[in-house]
mmCIF file of C-alpha atoms in Angstrom:
data_model
loop_
_atom_site.group_PDB
_atom_site.id
_atom_site.type_symbol
_atom_site.label_atom_id
_atom_site.label_comp_id
_atom_site.label_asym_id
_atom_site.label_seq_id
_atom_site.Cartn_x
_atom_site.Cartn_y
_atom_site.Cartn_z
ATOM 1 C CA UNK B 24 20.653 72.193 -6.441
ATOM 2 C CA UNK B 25 18.166 70.654 -8.821
ATOM 3 C CA UNK B 26 14.712 71.548 -8.207
ATOM 4 C CA UNK B 27 12.059 68.719 -8.260
ATOM 5 C CA UNK B 28 8.634 69.150 -9.834
ATOM 6 C CA UNK B 29 5.625 67.093 -9.508
ATOM 7 C CA UNK B 30 5.517 64.357 -12.385
ATOM 8 C CA UNK B 31 2.678 64.728 -14.927
ATOM 9 C CA UNK B 32 2.216 63.293 -18.280
ATOM 10 C CA UNK B 33 2.692 66.496 -20.079
ATOM 11 C CA UNK B 34 6.056 67.462 -18.588
ATOM 12 C CA UNK B 35 7.299 63.747 -19.142
ATOM 13 C CA UNK B 36 6.305 63.301 -22.536
ATOM 14 C CA UNK B 37 9.623 63.941 -24.107
ATOM 15 C CA UNK B 38 11.117 61.204 -21.988
ATOM 16 C CA UNK B 39 8.449 58.464 -21.983
ATOM 17 C CA UNK B 40 5.078 57.481 -20.605
ATOM 18 C CA UNK B 41 3.868 58.172 -17.109
ATOM 19 C CA UNK B 42 2.091 54.764 -15.814
ATOM 20 C CA UNK B 43 -1.132 55.929 -14.091
ATOM 21 C CA UNK B 44 -4.935 55.679 -14.224
ATOM 22 C CA UNK B 45 -6.086 58.836 -14.097
ATOM 23 C CA UNK B 46 -6.829 60.136 -17.486
ATOM 24 C CA UNK B 47 -6.352 56.587 -19.180
ATOM 25 C CA UNK B 48 -8.621 54.989 -21.612
ATOM 26 C CA UNK B 49 -10.334 52.416 -19.845
ATOM 27 C CA UNK B 50 -13.188 49.884 -20.087
ATOM 28 C CA UNK B 51 -15.082 47.125 -18.582
ATOM 29 C CA UNK B 52 -14.138 43.504 -19.025
ATOM 30 C CA UNK B 53 -14.996 40.456 -17.358
ATOM 31 C CA UNK B 54 -18.744 40.718 -17.050
ATOM 32 C CA UNK B 55 -18.049 43.941 -15.596
ATOM 33 C CA UNK B 56 -16.011 42.781 -12.603
ATOM 34 C CA UNK B 57 -12.863 44.615 -13.855
ATOM 35 C CA UNK B 58 -12.072 47.858 -15.267
ATOM 36 C CA UNK B 59 -9.084 47.743 -17.856
ATOM 37 C CA UNK B 60 -7.001 51.018 -18.060
ATOM 38 C CA UNK B 61 -5.508 50.230 -21.236
ATOM 39 C CA UNK B 62 -2.172 50.392 -22.604
ATOM 40 C CA UNK B 63 -0.620 52.898 -20.050
ATOM 41 C CA UNK B 64 2.966 52.200 -21.625
ATOM 42 C CA UNK B 65 4.463 50.149 -24.495
ATOM 43 C CA UNK B 66 7.766 48.233 -24.326
ATOM 44 C CA UNK B 67 10.019 49.130 -26.873
ATOM 45 C CA UNK B 68 12.378 46.620 -28.205
ATOM 46 C CA UNK B 69 15.314 47.361 -30.486
ATOM 47 C CA UNK B 70 15.852 44.066 -32.214
ATOM 48 C CA UNK B 71 13.344 41.399 -33.733
ATOM 49 C CA UNK B 72 14.675 38.536 -31.310
ATOM 50 C CA UNK B 73 14.337 40.705 -27.780
ATOM 51 C CA UNK B 74 11.856 39.840 -25.282
ATOM 52 C CA UNK B 75 10.249 42.109 -22.762
ATOM 53 C CA UNK B 76 10.925 40.795 -19.028
ATOM 54 C CA UNK B 77 9.330 41.393 -15.670
ATOM 55 C CA UNK B 78 11.784 42.083 -12.852
ATOM 56 C CA UNK B 79 11.557 43.332 -9.451
ATOM 57 C CA UNK B 80 14.139 46.231 -8.365
ATOM 58 C CA UNK B 81 14.648 46.335 -4.376
ATOM 59 C CA UNK B 82 16.158 49.579 -4.027
ATOM 60 C CA UNK B 83 17.897 51.525 -1.170
ATOM 61 C CA UNK B 84 17.919 55.370 -0.822
ATOM 62 C CA UNK B 85 21.161 57.052 -1.591
ATOM 63 C CA UNK B 86 22.910 59.042 1.164
ATOM 64 C CA UNK B 87 22.061 62.828 1.497
ATOM 65 C CA UNK B 88 22.878 64.899 -0.506
ATOM 66 C CA UNK B 89 22.898 63.058 -3.773
ATOM 67 C CA UNK B 90 25.398 64.150 -6.344
ATOM 68 C CA UNK B 91 24.187 63.787 -9.644
ATOM 69 C CA UNK B 92 27.256 63.041 -11.603
ATOM 70 C CA UNK B 93 26.248 60.478 -14.131
ATOM 71 C CA UNK B 94 23.381 59.317 -16.347
ATOM 72 C CA UNK B 95 22.459 55.973 -18.239
ATOM 73 C CA UNK B 96 20.388 54.896 -21.053
ATOM 74 C CA UNK B 97 19.256 51.785 -22.679
ATOM 75 C CA UNK B 98 19.715 51.753 -26.365
ATOM 76 C CA UNK B 99 17.966 48.814 -27.218
ATOM 77 C CA UNK B 100 14.797 48.990 -24.995
ATOM 78 C CA UNK B 101 12.303 50.929 -22.874
ATOM 79 C CA UNK B 102 12.523 50.571 -19.228
ATOM 80 C CA UNK B 103 9.543 50.827 -16.882
ATOM 81 C CA UNK B 104 9.332 51.284 -13.013
ATOM 82 C CA UNK B 105 5.940 50.838 -11.210
ATOM 83 C CA UNK B 106 5.988 51.381 -7.495
ATOM 84 C CA UNK B 107 4.742 48.239 -5.263
ATOM 85 C CA UNK B 108 4.900 50.189 -2.034
ATOM 86 C CA UNK B 109 2.718 53.196 -2.701
ATOM 87 C CA UNK B 110 5.746 55.457 -1.901
ATOM 88 C CA UNK B 111 6.864 58.523 -4.207
ATOM 89 C CA UNK B 112 10.149 58.295 -6.051
ATOM 90 C CA UNK B 113 12.175 60.445 -8.125
ATOM 91 C CA UNK B 114 12.653 60.659 -11.702
ATOM 92 C CA UNK B 115 15.707 62.417 -13.080
ATOM 93 C CA UNK B 116 16.278 62.712 -16.863
ATOM 94 C CA UNK B 117 18.588 64.628 -19.089
ATOM 95 C CA UNK B 118 17.639 66.095 -22.493
ATOM 96 C CA UNK B 119 20.212 65.203 -25.399
ATOM 97 C CA UNK B 120 22.348 67.939 -26.892
ATOM 98 C CA UNK B 121 22.990 67.958 -30.781
ATOM 99 C CA UNK B 122 25.595 64.867 -30.423
ATOM 100 C CA UNK B 123 23.007 62.775 -28.382
ATOM 101 C CA UNK B 124 24.837 63.469 -25.162
ATOM 102 C CA UNK B 125 23.115 64.297 -22.085
ATOM 103 C CA UNK B 126 22.301 67.739 -21.680
ATOM 104 C CA UNK B 127 20.074 69.671 -18.887
ATOM 105 C CA UNK B 128 18.708 67.425 -16.143
ATOM 106 C CA UNK B 129 15.342 67.561 -15.032
ATOM 107 C CA UNK B 130 14.063 65.991 -11.776
ATOM 108 C CA UNK B 131 10.387 65.021 -10.890
ATOM 109 C CA UNK B 132 8.625 63.392 -8.120
ATOM 110 C CA UNK B 133 5.961 60.988 -8.275
ATOM 111 C CA UNK B 134 2.532 60.731 -6.483
ATOM 112 C CA UNK B 135 3.285 57.513 -4.804
ATOM 113 C CA UNK B 136 1.267 55.652 -7.423
ATOM 114 C CA UNK B 137 2.510 56.739 -10.696
ATOM 115 C CA UNK B 138 5.304 54.643 -12.405
ATOM 116 C CA UNK B 139 6.981 55.641 -15.344
ATOM 117 C CA UNK B 140 8.458 54.267 -18.886
ATOM 118 C CA UNK B 141 11.631 55.584 -19.844
ATOM 119 C CA UNK B 142 11.605 55.436 -23.866
ATOM 120 C CA UNK B 143 14.224 53.737 -25.432
ATOM 121 C CA UNK B 144 17.460 55.848 -25.314
ATOM 122 C CA UNK B 145 16.549 58.448 -22.926
ATOM 123 C CA UNK B 146 19.169 59.529 -20.469
ATOM 124 C CA UNK B 147 18.195 59.091 -16.843
ATOM 125 C CA UNK B 148 19.747 58.737 -13.614
ATOM 126 C CA UNK B 149 19.704 55.382 -11.744
ATOM 127 C CA UNK B 150 16.865 54.863 -9.448
ATOM 128 C CA UNK B 151 16.440 57.273 -6.442
ATOM 129 C CA UNK B 152 13.892 56.796 -3.745
ATOM 130 C CA UNK B 153 12.576 58.639 -0.886
ATOM 131 C CA UNK B 154 11.683 56.028 1.636
ATOM 132 C CA UNK B 155 14.596 53.911 3.057
ATOM 133 C CA UNK B 156 13.841 51.053 0.889
ATOM 134 C CA UNK B 157 11.207 50.290 -1.967
ATOM 135 C CA UNK B 158 10.219 47.592 -4.399
ATOM 136 C CA UNK B 159 9.668 48.195 -8.101
ATOM 137 C CA UNK B 160 8.032 46.147 -11.003
ATOM 138 C CA UNK B 161 10.524 46.805 -13.767
ATOM 139 C CA UNK B 162 9.582 45.885 -17.135
ATOM 140 C CA UNK B 163 12.492 46.062 -19.683
ATOM 141 C CA UNK B 164 14.436 44.298 -22.493
ATOM 142 C CA UNK B 165 16.325 41.019 -22.685
ATOM 143 C CA UNK B 166 18.363 40.389 -25.878
ATOM 144 C CA UNK B 167 21.746 40.288 -27.245
ATOM 145 C CA UNK B 168 24.247 43.093 -27.320
ATOM 146 C CA UNK B 169 24.841 45.894 -25.005
ATOM 147 C CA UNK B 170 21.846 47.672 -23.449
ATOM 148 C CA UNK B 171 23.582 49.969 -21.252
ATOM 149 C CA UNK B 172 25.557 53.535 -21.617
ATOM 150 C CA UNK B 173 26.694 55.212 -18.844
ATOM 151 C CA UNK B 174 28.246 58.753 -19.188
ATOM 152 C CA UNK B 175 30.009 60.899 -16.505
ATOM 153 C CA UNK B 176 28.440 64.281 -16.788
ATOM 154 C CA UNK B 177 30.830 67.375 -17.180
ATOM 155 C CA UNK B 178 31.393 69.321 -14.090
ATOM 156 C CA UNK B 179 29.021 72.310 -15.492
ATOM 157 C CA UNK B 180 26.081 69.634 -15.718
ATOM 158 C CA UNK B 181 26.617 68.045 -12.285
ATOM 159 C CA UNK B 182 24.051 68.970 -9.531
ATOM 160 C CA UNK B 183 22.937 67.767 -6.453
ATOM 161 C CA UNK B 184 19.467 66.763 -4.737
ATOM 162 C CA UNK B 185 18.455 67.555 -1.189
ATOM 163 C CA UNK B 186 17.520 64.032 -0.461
ATOM 164 C CA UNK B 187 16.652 65.162 3.024
ATOM 165 C CA UNK B 188 14.338 68.155 2.390
ATOM 166 C CA UNK B 189 12.651 65.906 -0.256
ATOM 167 C CA UNK B 190 12.012 63.141 2.019
ATOM 168 C CA UNK B 191 10.528 65.701 4.690
ATOM 169 C CA UNK B 192 8.324 67.287 1.999
ATOM 170 C CA UNK B 193 6.996 64.030 0.098
ATOM 171 C CA UNK B 194 7.018 61.461 2.663
ATOM 172 C CA UNK B 195 4.651 61.206 5.687
ATOM 173 C CA UNK B 196 7.464 59.057 7.406
ATOM 174 C CA UNK B 197 10.928 58.305 6.410
ATOM 175 C CA UNK Z 19 -16.679 22.697 -4.814
ATOM 176 C CA UNK Z 20 -12.969 23.139 -6.015
ATOM 177 C CA UNK Z 21 -10.081 23.153 -3.559
ATOM 178 C CA UNK Z 22 -7.581 25.817 -3.372
ATOM 179 C CA UNK Z 23 -3.781 25.250 -2.832
ATOM 180 C CA UNK Z 24 -0.960 27.826 -2.028
ATOM 181 C CA UNK Z 25 0.563 28.923 -5.126
ATOM 182 C CA UNK Z 26 4.363 27.750 -5.841
ATOM 183 C CA UNK Z 27 6.520 27.801 -8.661
ATOM 184 C CA UNK Z 28 6.498 23.992 -9.098
ATOM 185 C CA UNK Z 29 2.816 23.720 -9.150
ATOM 186 C CA UNK Z 30 2.205 26.268 -11.441
ATOM 187 C CA UNK Z 31 5.092 25.582 -14.011
ATOM 188 C CA UNK Z 32 2.753 23.792 -16.464
ATOM 189 C CA UNK Z 33 0.778 27.001 -16.748
ATOM 190 C CA UNK Z 34 3.343 30.004 -16.872
ATOM 191 C CA UNK Z 35 5.555 31.446 -14.333
ATOM 192 C CA UNK Z 36 5.159 32.825 -10.721
ATOM 193 C CA UNK Z 37 6.472 36.385 -10.094
ATOM 194 C CA UNK Z 38 8.172 36.385 -6.822
ATOM 195 C CA UNK Z 39 11.554 37.318 -5.528
ATOM 196 C CA UNK Z 40 11.971 34.452 -3.496
ATOM 197 C CA UNK Z 41 14.547 31.840 -5.063
ATOM 198 C CA UNK Z 42 15.088 34.230 -7.907
ATOM 199 C CA UNK Z 43 18.317 34.961 -9.680
ATOM 200 C CA UNK Z 44 19.321 38.568 -8.286
ATOM 201 C CA UNK Z 45 22.319 40.555 -8.390
ATOM 202 C CA UNK Z 46 23.523 44.450 -7.425
ATOM 203 C CA UNK Z 47 23.241 47.143 -9.694
ATOM 204 C CA UNK Z 48 23.425 50.943 -9.209
ATOM 205 C CA UNK Z 49 26.551 50.857 -7.280
ATOM 206 C CA UNK Z 50 24.824 48.564 -5.145
ATOM 207 C CA UNK Z 51 21.980 50.649 -4.149
ATOM 208 C CA UNK Z 52 19.659 48.350 -6.108
ATOM 209 C CA UNK Z 53 19.171 44.703 -6.025
ATOM 210 C CA UNK Z 54 17.756 43.288 -9.378
ATOM 211 C CA UNK Z 55 15.661 40.178 -9.413
ATOM 212 C CA UNK Z 56 16.006 39.304 -12.706
ATOM 213 C CA UNK Z 57 13.683 37.982 -15.634
ATOM 214 C CA UNK Z 58 11.128 36.916 -12.986
ATOM 215 C CA UNK Z 59 8.936 36.390 -16.224
ATOM 216 C CA UNK Z 60 9.083 36.931 -19.913
ATOM 217 C CA UNK Z 61 6.497 38.306 -22.337
ATOM 218 C CA UNK Z 62 5.513 36.174 -25.035
ATOM 219 C CA UNK Z 63 4.308 37.686 -28.151
ATOM 220 C CA UNK Z 64 2.527 35.706 -30.966
ATOM 221 C CA UNK Z 65 3.337 37.934 -33.919
ATOM 222 C CA UNK Z 66 6.475 39.885 -35.115
ATOM 223 C CA UNK Z 67 4.413 43.292 -35.084
ATOM 224 C CA UNK Z 68 3.101 42.371 -31.680
ATOM 225 C CA UNK Z 69 4.166 44.805 -28.558
ATOM 226 C CA UNK Z 70 4.163 44.273 -24.880
ATOM 227 C CA UNK Z 71 1.821 46.665 -22.904
ATOM 228 C CA UNK Z 72 1.254 47.803 -19.372
ATOM 229 C CA UNK Z 73 -2.267 48.192 -18.120
ATOM 230 C CA UNK Z 74 -3.762 48.445 -14.545
ATOM 231 C CA UNK Z 75 -6.858 45.975 -13.803
ATOM 232 C CA UNK Z 76 -9.080 47.438 -11.290
ATOM 233 C CA UNK Z 77 -11.073 44.409 -10.048
ATOM 234 C CA UNK Z 78 -13.906 43.872 -7.926
ATOM 235 C CA UNK Z 79 -14.675 40.620 -6.034
ATOM 236 C CA UNK Z 80 -17.381 38.342 -7.635
ATOM 237 C CA UNK Z 81 -20.622 37.198 -5.641
ATOM 238 C CA UNK Z 82 -20.328 34.156 -3.228
ATOM 239 C CA UNK Z 83 -20.451 31.287 -4.103
ATOM 240 C CA UNK Z 84 -18.447 31.821 -7.640
ATOM 241 C CA UNK Z 85 -19.609 29.532 -10.323
ATOM 242 C CA UNK Z 86 -16.689 28.541 -12.682
ATOM 243 C CA UNK Z 87 -18.768 27.987 -15.765
ATOM 244 C CA UNK Z 88 -16.261 29.258 -18.177
ATOM 245 C CA UNK Z 89 -12.493 29.855 -18.815
ATOM 246 C CA UNK Z 90 -10.552 31.924 -21.617
ATOM 247 C CA UNK Z 91 -7.001 32.096 -23.181
ATOM 248 C CA UNK Z 92 -4.909 34.329 -25.215
ATOM 249 C CA UNK Z 93 -3.772 32.558 -28.234
ATOM 250 C CA UNK Z 94 -1.245 35.288 -29.408
ATOM 251 C CA UNK Z 95 0.582 36.371 -25.937
ATOM 252 C CA UNK Z 96 1.218 35.781 -22.228
ATOM 253 C CA UNK Z 97 -0.446 37.894 -19.654
ATOM 254 C CA UNK Z 98 0.891 38.740 -16.255
ATOM 255 C CA UNK Z 99 -0.709 39.789 -13.058
ATOM 256 C CA UNK Z 100 1.188 41.725 -10.703
ATOM 257 C CA UNK Z 101 -0.725 42.721 -7.300
ATOM 258 C CA UNK Z 102 -0.409 46.435 -6.333
ATOM 259 C CA UNK Z 103 -2.104 46.033 -2.901
ATOM 260 C CA UNK Z 104 -0.470 43.472 -0.961
ATOM 261 C CA UNK Z 105 -3.527 41.003 -1.101
ATOM 262 C CA UNK Z 106 -3.757 37.438 -2.085
ATOM 263 C CA UNK Z 107 -6.036 36.469 -5.248
ATOM 264 C CA UNK Z 108 -7.058 33.293 -6.716
ATOM 265 C CA UNK Z 109 -5.349 31.862 -9.875
ATOM 266 C CA UNK Z 110 -7.480 29.364 -11.580
ATOM 267 C CA UNK Z 111 -6.416 27.472 -14.695
ATOM 268 C CA UNK Z 112 -7.265 24.272 -16.789
ATOM 269 C CA UNK Z 113 -5.410 21.746 -18.424
ATOM 270 C CA UNK Z 114 -5.677 21.234 -21.984
ATOM 271 C CA UNK Z 115 -7.472 17.887 -23.361
ATOM 272 C CA UNK Z 116 -6.106 16.101 -26.159
ATOM 273 C CA UNK Z 117 -8.122 18.423 -28.529
ATOM 274 C CA UNK Z 118 -6.974 21.465 -26.809
ATOM 275 C CA UNK Z 119 -10.241 22.162 -25.152
ATOM 276 C CA UNK Z 120 -10.102 22.860 -21.258
ATOM 277 C CA UNK Z 121 -9.943 19.994 -18.863
ATOM 278 C CA UNK Z 122 -9.577 19.558 -15.289
ATOM 279 C CA UNK Z 123 -9.608 22.922 -13.402
ATOM 280 C CA UNK Z 124 -6.958 23.852 -10.564
ATOM 281 C CA UNK Z 125 -7.377 26.715 -8.154
ATOM 282 C CA UNK Z 126 -4.337 28.342 -6.527
ATOM 283 C CA UNK Z 127 -3.968 31.252 -3.912
ATOM 284 C CA UNK Z 128 -1.251 33.885 -3.790
ATOM 285 C CA UNK Z 129 0.598 34.852 -0.897
ATOM 286 C CA UNK Z 130 -0.127 38.526 -1.325
ATOM 287 C CA UNK Z 131 2.996 39.281 -2.939
ATOM 288 C CA UNK Z 132 3.117 36.801 -5.707
ATOM 289 C CA UNK Z 133 2.299 37.496 -9.378
ATOM 290 C CA UNK Z 134 1.778 35.186 -12.144
ATOM 291 C CA UNK Z 135 2.403 35.204 -15.950
ATOM 292 C CA UNK Z 136 -0.079 32.967 -17.663
ATOM 293 C CA UNK Z 137 1.761 31.303 -20.817
ATOM 294 C CA UNK Z 138 0.490 31.888 -24.147
ATOM 295 C CA UNK Z 139 -2.428 29.612 -24.721
ATOM 296 C CA UNK Z 140 -3.234 28.759 -21.111
ATOM 297 C CA UNK Z 141 -6.667 28.382 -20.255
ATOM 298 C CA UNK Z 142 -7.578 30.457 -17.121
ATOM 299 C CA UNK Z 143 -10.865 32.004 -15.378
ATOM 300 C CA UNK Z 144 -10.978 35.699 -15.439
ATOM 301 C CA UNK Z 145 -9.407 37.644 -12.419
ATOM 302 C CA UNK Z 146 -10.880 36.515 -9.151
ATOM 303 C CA UNK Z 147 -9.912 38.403 -6.003
ATOM 304 C CA UNK Z 148 -10.619 38.191 -2.174
ATOM 305 C CA UNK Z 149 -10.533 41.696 -0.965
ATOM 306 C CA UNK Z 150 -13.407 43.874 -2.263
ATOM 307 C CA UNK Z 151 -11.211 45.635 -4.387
ATOM 308 C CA UNK Z 152 -7.606 45.172 -5.966
ATOM 309 C CA UNK Z 153 -5.461 46.847 -8.459
ATOM 310 C CA UNK Z 154 -3.198 44.938 -10.525
ATOM 311 C CA UNK Z 155 -0.472 45.781 -13.002
ATOM 312 C CA UNK Z 156 -1.007 43.553 -16.214
ATOM 313 C CA UNK Z 157 1.791 43.111 -18.935
ATOM 314 C CA UNK Z 158 -0.063 41.508 -21.982
ATOM 315 C CA UNK Z 159 0.140 41.849 -25.768
ATOM 316 C CA UNK Z 160 -1.184 44.458 -28.195
ATOM 317 C CA UNK Z 161 -1.370 43.561 -31.803
ATOM 318 C CA UNK Z 162 -3.709 42.659 -34.539
ATOM 319 C CA UNK Z 163 -6.156 39.910 -34.966
ATOM 320 C CA UNK Z 164 -8.115 37.956 -32.109
ATOM 321 C CA UNK Z 165 -6.338 37.245 -28.916
ATOM 322 C CA UNK Z 166 -9.339 36.240 -26.761
ATOM 323 C CA UNK Z 167 -10.852 32.482 -26.789
ATOM 324 C CA UNK Z 168 -13.584 32.032 -24.436
ATOM 325 C CA UNK Z 169 -15.165 28.691 -23.820
ATOM 326 C CA UNK Z 170 -18.071 27.599 -21.769
ATOM 327 C CA UNK Z 171 -17.043 24.476 -19.589
ATOM 328 C CA UNK Z 172 -19.411 21.316 -20.096
ATOM 329 C CA UNK Z 173 -21.537 20.551 -17.123
ATOM 330 C CA UNK Z 174 -19.375 17.984 -16.034
ATOM 331 C CA UNK Z 175 -16.315 20.180 -15.527
ATOM 332 C CA UNK Z 176 -17.891 23.222 -14.046
ATOM 333 C CA UNK Z 177 -17.610 23.675 -10.275
ATOM 334 C CA UNK Z 178 -17.859 26.543 -7.510
ATOM 335 C CA UNK Z 179 -15.557 28.353 -5.126
ATOM 336 C CA UNK Z 180 -16.454 29.258 -1.768
ATOM 337 C CA UNK Z 181 -15.494 32.861 -1.945
ATOM 338 C CA UNK Z 182 -16.619 33.511 1.850
ATOM 339 C CA UNK Z 183 -14.561 30.684 3.189
ATOM 340 C CA UNK Z 184 -11.443 31.838 1.324
ATOM 341 C CA UNK Z 185 -12.041 35.284 2.347
ATOM 342 C CA UNK Z 186 -12.047 34.092 5.911
ATOM 343 C CA UNK Z 187 -9.128 31.876 5.520
ATOM 344 C CA UNK Z 188 -6.751 34.013 3.476
ATOM 345 C CA UNK Z 189 -7.631 37.628 4.270
ATOM 346 C CA UNK Z 190 -7.026 39.327 7.829
ATOM 347 C CA UNK Z 191 -9.837 41.790 6.877
ATOM 348 C CA UNK Z 192 -12.242 41.709 4.091
#
C-alpha cells in the first residue's frame, strides 16, 4: 500500500510545480482591483512549432483499491492540472532510474485548491481523484510526433492505493 | 449604458475563444476514466523565446457604475481567463478601426463556467466581475519586450456598465 503525503512545493519540486497562491510572487494590476499571482507554472514545449493548449479533463474515480501497475510521461511537454471543483486529488509520480525508467512511486494529496504542473518527461500515473467526478483545467502541448510514453511497472514496483480510506480521510463527503 | 449579451462562441469568435466543454471535441483517455475536452483554446505567443505561463488573478468588483474609459491589449500573446469560483463575469471587448485603434465596445456575460481566451492583440477592458471577489486561472505570455498597450477611449466611445443591475440579474447572491 502506497502512503500518501500532503502536497508541498518542496516535496514536489523534483517533479514540477505546485500551482498555488500561497507563497507566490504577487502584485496589484488593473488599478488595484486585481492581484496577480504571477507565473505559478511555465509550460514547457519540446519543439519550436509546438503550442500550449487549454483543455478540460472530466474525470471519474477509479474503483477501490487502485492497483498502480503503470505510469506515463510526456516527452514533448509539461502538463498542468488545475481543479475546478475545489476537491483534493492524488498526484502519483515516479523517480527515474539510471536508465530513465520509472523507479520508486510517491503519492501526494492536494489541499483542494492546489494544482500541479508535471515537468516535461516526468513519470506519473493517470489522474486519480477522490470525489466521484471532478473537472480540471489541463494545460499541455499540441504538436507533431508522439507525446505519450506508457510503461508497465515491474511487479516489484507495483503497489496499491486504498482509495476508500483516502476518501474518508480527505473528503468531507464522497 | 452598454448592453450586455450572453457569451457564445459565435459572437465572441472575432475576439478569441470561449473555453467551455459544450460543443467541444472530446474523447476518452486513461482507460475510460477521463474524458478529454480537447484544445478548447490555444496560447498564442509573439516571439520564439516566449513561454506560456499559468497565473491566478484574484479580482475585486469595481464600484457601480463602471465607467468604461480605457481598454488594453497584449501585442505579444493571447490571454485566457478561466473562473475558479463558478460565478459569471463580464467580457468587454472592442473592435479595431482602420488604424488599429479601439472602436465600438461590446460586452458579454459568461454563464459561470465559461472562460475566454483573448486573441493576441484584441482590445479588451481589464477584468470585471459581478461577485465581490473572484479567482481566475490566467494563461498568458512571458517574454521580453512590452506586452501591454493601454489606450484611453475618446469621449464618444466611452460608456458605462450598470453593475448593480447586472449583479441583480446574473448572480443569485452578491
